[in-house]
Short mmCIF file of N, CA and C and ligand atoms in Angstrom, two decimals:
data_model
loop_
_atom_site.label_atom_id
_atom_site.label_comp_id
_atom_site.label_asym_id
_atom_site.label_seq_id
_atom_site.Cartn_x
_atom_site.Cartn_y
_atom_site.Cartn_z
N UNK A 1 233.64 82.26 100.19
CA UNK A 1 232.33 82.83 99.89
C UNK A 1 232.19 84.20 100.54
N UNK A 2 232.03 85.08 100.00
CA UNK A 2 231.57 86.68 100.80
C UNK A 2 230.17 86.43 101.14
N UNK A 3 230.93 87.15 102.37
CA UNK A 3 230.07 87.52 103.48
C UNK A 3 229.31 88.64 103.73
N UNK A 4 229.15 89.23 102.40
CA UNK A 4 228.54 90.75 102.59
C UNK A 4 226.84 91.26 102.09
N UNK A 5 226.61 89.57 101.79
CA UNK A 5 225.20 89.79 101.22
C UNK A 5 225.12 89.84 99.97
N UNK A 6 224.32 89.53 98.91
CA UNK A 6 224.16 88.85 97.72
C UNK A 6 224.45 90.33 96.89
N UNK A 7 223.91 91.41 97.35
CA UNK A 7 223.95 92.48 96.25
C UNK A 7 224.87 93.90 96.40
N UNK A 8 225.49 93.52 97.00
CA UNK A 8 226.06 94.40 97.91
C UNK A 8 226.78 95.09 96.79
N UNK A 9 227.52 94.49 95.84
CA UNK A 9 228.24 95.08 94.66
C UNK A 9 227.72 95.67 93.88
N UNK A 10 226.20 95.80 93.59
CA UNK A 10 225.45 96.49 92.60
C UNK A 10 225.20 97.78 93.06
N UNK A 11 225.51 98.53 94.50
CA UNK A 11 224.47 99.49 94.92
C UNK A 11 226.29 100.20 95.78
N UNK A 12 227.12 99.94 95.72
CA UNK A 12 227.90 100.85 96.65
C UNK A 12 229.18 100.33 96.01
N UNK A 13 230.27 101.67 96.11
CA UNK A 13 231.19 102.18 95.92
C UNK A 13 232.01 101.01 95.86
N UNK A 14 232.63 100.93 97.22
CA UNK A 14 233.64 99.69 97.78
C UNK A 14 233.32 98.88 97.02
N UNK A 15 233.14 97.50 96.00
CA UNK A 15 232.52 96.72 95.94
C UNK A 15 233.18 95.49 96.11
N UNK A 16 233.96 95.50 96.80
CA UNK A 16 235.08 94.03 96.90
C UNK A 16 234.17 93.08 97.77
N UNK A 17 234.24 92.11 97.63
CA UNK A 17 233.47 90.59 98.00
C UNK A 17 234.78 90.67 99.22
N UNK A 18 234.24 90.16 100.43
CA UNK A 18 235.75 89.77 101.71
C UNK A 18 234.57 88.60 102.26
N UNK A 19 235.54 87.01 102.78
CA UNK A 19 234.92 86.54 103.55
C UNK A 19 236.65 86.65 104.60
N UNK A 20 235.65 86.66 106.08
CA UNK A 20 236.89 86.07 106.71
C UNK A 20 237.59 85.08 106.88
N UNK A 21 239.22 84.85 107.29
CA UNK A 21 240.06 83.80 107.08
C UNK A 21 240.09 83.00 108.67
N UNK A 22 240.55 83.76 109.16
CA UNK A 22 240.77 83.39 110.36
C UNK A 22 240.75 84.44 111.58
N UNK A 23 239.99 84.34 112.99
CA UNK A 23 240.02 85.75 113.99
C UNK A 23 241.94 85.64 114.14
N UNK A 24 241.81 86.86 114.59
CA UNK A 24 243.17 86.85 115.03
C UNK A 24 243.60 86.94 116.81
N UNK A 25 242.10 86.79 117.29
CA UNK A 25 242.65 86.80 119.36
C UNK A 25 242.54 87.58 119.77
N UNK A 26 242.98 88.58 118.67
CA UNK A 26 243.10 89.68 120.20
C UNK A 26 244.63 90.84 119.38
N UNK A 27 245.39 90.16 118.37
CA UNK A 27 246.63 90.64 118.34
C UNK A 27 246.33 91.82 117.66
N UNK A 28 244.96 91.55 116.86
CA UNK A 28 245.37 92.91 115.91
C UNK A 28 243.68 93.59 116.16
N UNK A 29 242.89 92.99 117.47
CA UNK A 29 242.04 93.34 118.03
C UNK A 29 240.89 93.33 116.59
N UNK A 30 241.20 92.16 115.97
CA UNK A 30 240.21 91.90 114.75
C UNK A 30 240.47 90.50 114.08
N UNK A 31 240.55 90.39 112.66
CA UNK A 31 240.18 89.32 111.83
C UNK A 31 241.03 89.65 110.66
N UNK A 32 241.29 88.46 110.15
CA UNK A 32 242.31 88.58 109.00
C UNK A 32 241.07 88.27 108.07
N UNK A 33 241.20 89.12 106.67
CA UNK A 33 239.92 88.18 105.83
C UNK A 33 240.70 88.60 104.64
N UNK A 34 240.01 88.23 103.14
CA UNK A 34 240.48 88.31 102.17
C UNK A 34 239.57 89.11 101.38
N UNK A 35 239.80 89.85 100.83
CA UNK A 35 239.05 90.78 99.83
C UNK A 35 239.55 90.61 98.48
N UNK A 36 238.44 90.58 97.78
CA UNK A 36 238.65 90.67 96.17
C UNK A 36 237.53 90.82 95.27
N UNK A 37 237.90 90.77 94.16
CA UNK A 37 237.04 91.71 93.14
C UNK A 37 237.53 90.81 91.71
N UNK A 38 236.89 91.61 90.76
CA UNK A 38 237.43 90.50 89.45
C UNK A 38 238.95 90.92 89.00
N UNK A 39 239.54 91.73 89.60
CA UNK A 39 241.11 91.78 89.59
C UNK A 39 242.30 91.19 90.28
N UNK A 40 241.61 91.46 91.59
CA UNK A 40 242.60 91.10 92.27
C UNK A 40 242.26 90.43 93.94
N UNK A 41 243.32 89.84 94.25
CA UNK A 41 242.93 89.25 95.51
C UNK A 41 243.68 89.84 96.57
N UNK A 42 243.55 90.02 98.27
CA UNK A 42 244.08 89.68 98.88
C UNK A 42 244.03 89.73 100.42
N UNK A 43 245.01 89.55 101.53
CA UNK A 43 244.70 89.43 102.82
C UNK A 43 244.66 90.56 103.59
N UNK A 44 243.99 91.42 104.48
CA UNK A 44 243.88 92.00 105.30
C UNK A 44 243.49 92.20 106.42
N UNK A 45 244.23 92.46 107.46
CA UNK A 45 243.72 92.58 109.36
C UNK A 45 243.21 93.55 109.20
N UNK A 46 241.78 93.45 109.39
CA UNK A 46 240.53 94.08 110.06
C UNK A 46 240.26 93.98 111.33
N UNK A 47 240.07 95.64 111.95
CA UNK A 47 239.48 95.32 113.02
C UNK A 47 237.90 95.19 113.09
N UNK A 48 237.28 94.25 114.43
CA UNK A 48 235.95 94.25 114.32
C UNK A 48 235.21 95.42 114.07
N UNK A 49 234.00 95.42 113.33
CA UNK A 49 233.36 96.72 113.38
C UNK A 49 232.28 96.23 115.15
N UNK A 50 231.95 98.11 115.04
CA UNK A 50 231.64 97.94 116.58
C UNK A 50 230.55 98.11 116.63
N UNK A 51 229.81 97.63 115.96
CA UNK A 51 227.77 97.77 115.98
C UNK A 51 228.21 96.66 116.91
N UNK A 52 226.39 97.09 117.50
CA UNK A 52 225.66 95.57 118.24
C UNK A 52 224.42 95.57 117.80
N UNK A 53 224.03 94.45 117.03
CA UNK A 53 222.84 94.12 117.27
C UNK A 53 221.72 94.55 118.64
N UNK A 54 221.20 95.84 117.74
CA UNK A 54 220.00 96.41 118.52
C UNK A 54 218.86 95.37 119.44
N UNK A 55 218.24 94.14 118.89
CA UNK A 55 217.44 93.36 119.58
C UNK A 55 218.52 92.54 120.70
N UNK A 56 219.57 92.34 120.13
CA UNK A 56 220.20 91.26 121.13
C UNK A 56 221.66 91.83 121.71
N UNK A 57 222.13 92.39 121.07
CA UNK A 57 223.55 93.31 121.69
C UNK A 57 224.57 92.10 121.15
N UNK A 58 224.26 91.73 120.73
CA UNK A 58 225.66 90.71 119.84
C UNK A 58 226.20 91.45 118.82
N UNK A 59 227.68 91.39 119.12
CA UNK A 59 228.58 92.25 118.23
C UNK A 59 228.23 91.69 116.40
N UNK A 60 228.35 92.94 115.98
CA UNK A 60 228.41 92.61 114.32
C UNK A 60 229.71 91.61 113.69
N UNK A 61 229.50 90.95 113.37
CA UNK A 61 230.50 89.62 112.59
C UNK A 61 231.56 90.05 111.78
N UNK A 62 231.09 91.16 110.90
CA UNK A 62 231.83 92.15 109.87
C UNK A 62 233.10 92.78 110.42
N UNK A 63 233.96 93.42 109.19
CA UNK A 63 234.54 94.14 109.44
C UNK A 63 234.66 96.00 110.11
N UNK A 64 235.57 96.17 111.03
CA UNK A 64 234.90 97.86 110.76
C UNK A 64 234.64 98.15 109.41
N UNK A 65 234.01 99.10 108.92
CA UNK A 65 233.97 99.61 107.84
C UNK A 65 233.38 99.10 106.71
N UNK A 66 232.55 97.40 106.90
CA UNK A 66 232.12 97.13 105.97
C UNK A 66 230.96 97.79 104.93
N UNK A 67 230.91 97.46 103.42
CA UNK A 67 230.15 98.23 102.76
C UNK A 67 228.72 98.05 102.81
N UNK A 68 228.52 96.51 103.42
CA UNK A 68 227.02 96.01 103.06
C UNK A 68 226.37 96.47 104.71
N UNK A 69 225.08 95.65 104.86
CA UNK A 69 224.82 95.72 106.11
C UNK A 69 224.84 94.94 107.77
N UNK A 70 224.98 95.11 108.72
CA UNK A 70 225.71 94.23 109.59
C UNK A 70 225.57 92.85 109.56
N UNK A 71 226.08 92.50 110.42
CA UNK A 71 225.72 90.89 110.02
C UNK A 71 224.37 90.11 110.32
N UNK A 72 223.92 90.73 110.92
CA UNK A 72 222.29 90.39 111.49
C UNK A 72 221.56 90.74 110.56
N UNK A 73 221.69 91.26 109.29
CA UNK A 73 220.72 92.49 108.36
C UNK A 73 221.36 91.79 106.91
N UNK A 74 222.60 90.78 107.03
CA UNK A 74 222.77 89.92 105.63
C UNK A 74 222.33 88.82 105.73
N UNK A 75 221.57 88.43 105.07
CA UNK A 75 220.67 86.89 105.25
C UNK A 75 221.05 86.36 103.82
N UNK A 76 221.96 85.07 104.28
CA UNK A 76 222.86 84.16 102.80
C UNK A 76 221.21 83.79 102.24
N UNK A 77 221.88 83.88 100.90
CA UNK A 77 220.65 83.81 99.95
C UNK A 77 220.21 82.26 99.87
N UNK A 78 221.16 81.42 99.88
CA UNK A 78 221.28 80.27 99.85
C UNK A 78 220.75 79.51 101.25
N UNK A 79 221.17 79.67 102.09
CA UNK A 79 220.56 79.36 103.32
C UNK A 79 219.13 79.29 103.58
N UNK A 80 218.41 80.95 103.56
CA UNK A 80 217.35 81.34 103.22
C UNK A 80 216.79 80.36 102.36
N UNK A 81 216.59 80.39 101.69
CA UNK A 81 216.05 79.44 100.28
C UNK A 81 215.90 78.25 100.70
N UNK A 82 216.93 77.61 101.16
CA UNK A 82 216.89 75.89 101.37
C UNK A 82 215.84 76.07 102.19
N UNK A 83 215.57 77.41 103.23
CA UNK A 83 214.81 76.61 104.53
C UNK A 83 213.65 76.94 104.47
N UNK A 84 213.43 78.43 103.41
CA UNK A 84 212.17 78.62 102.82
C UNK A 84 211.37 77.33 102.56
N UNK A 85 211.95 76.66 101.36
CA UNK A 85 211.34 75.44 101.28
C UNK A 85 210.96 74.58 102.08
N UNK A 86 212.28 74.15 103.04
CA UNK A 86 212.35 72.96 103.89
C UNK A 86 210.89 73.79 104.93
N UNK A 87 210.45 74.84 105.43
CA UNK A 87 209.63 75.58 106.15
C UNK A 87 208.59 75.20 105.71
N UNK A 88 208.30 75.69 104.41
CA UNK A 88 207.16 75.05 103.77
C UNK A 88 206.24 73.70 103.52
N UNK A 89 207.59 72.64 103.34
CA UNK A 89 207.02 71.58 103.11
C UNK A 89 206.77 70.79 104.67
N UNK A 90 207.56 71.05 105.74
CA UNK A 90 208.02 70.60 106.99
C UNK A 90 207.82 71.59 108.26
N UNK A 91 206.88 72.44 107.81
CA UNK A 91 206.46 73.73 109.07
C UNK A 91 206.46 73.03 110.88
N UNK A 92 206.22 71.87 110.92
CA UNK A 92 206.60 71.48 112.25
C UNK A 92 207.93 71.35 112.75
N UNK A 93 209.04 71.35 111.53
CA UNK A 93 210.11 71.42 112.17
C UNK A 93 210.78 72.81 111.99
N UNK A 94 210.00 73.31 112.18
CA UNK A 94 210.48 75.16 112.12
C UNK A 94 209.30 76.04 112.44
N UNK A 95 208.81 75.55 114.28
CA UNK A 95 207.66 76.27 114.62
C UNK A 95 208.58 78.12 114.60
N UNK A 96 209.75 78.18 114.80
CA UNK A 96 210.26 79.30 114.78
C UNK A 96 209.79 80.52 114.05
N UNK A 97 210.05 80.19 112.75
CA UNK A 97 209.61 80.64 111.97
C UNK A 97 208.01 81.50 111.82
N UNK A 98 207.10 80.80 112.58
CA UNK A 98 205.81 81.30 112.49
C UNK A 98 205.90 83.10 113.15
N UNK A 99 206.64 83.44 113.64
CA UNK A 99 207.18 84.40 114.22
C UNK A 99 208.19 85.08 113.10
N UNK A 100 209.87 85.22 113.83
CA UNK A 100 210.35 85.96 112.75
C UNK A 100 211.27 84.88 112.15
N UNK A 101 211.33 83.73 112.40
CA UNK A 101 212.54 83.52 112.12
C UNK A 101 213.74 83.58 112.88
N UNK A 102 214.15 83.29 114.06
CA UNK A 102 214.94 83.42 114.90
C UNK A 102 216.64 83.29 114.74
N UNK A 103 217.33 82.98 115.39
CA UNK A 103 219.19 82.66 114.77
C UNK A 103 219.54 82.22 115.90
ZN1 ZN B 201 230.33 90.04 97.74
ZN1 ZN B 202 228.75 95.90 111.22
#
């Protein structure tokens, strides 16, 4: 599943879908992930990109160089949604939410 946010392909250049495969430790001071598009597939060591999350200083999840926005700023559409609802119908079990929504 890419990891780059639902629309990311409609609005910028790059448009390859990448989720990551596996970190790599330390060897290649990043992440192996897979990129593809409706042609073609395949594997590449990425290093981490080096944002931090401005409110919390937690490194961005992404690759350097990714096209969409960091990982704190892509919210899975799917996720979202389920809990939209589940929020709605069940607001006591997501006092969080009354605020921003937390992670
Ligand atoms: Zn994508
Ligand atoms: Zn980033």
């Amino acid at each position: 599943l890419c990891e780059l946010g639902e629309d990311h392909e409609n609005h910028k250049v790059d448009a390859d879908h990448a989720a990551m495969l596996w970190d790599e430790g330390g060897r290649y001071g990043g992440a192996v992930w897979v990129r593809w598009n409706t042609e073609r597939a395949e594997l590449v060591p990425l290093p981490w990109c080096s944002a931090l999350d401005p409110c919390n200083e937690e490194a961005c999840g992404l690759f350097a160089g990714h096209p969409s926005g960091h990982s704190w700023e892509v919210i899975d559409p799917t996720d979202e949604a389920i809990t939209r609802v589940l929020a709605e119908q069940y607001p006591h079990l997501f006092p969080e939410r009354r605020e921003e929504g937390g992670g």
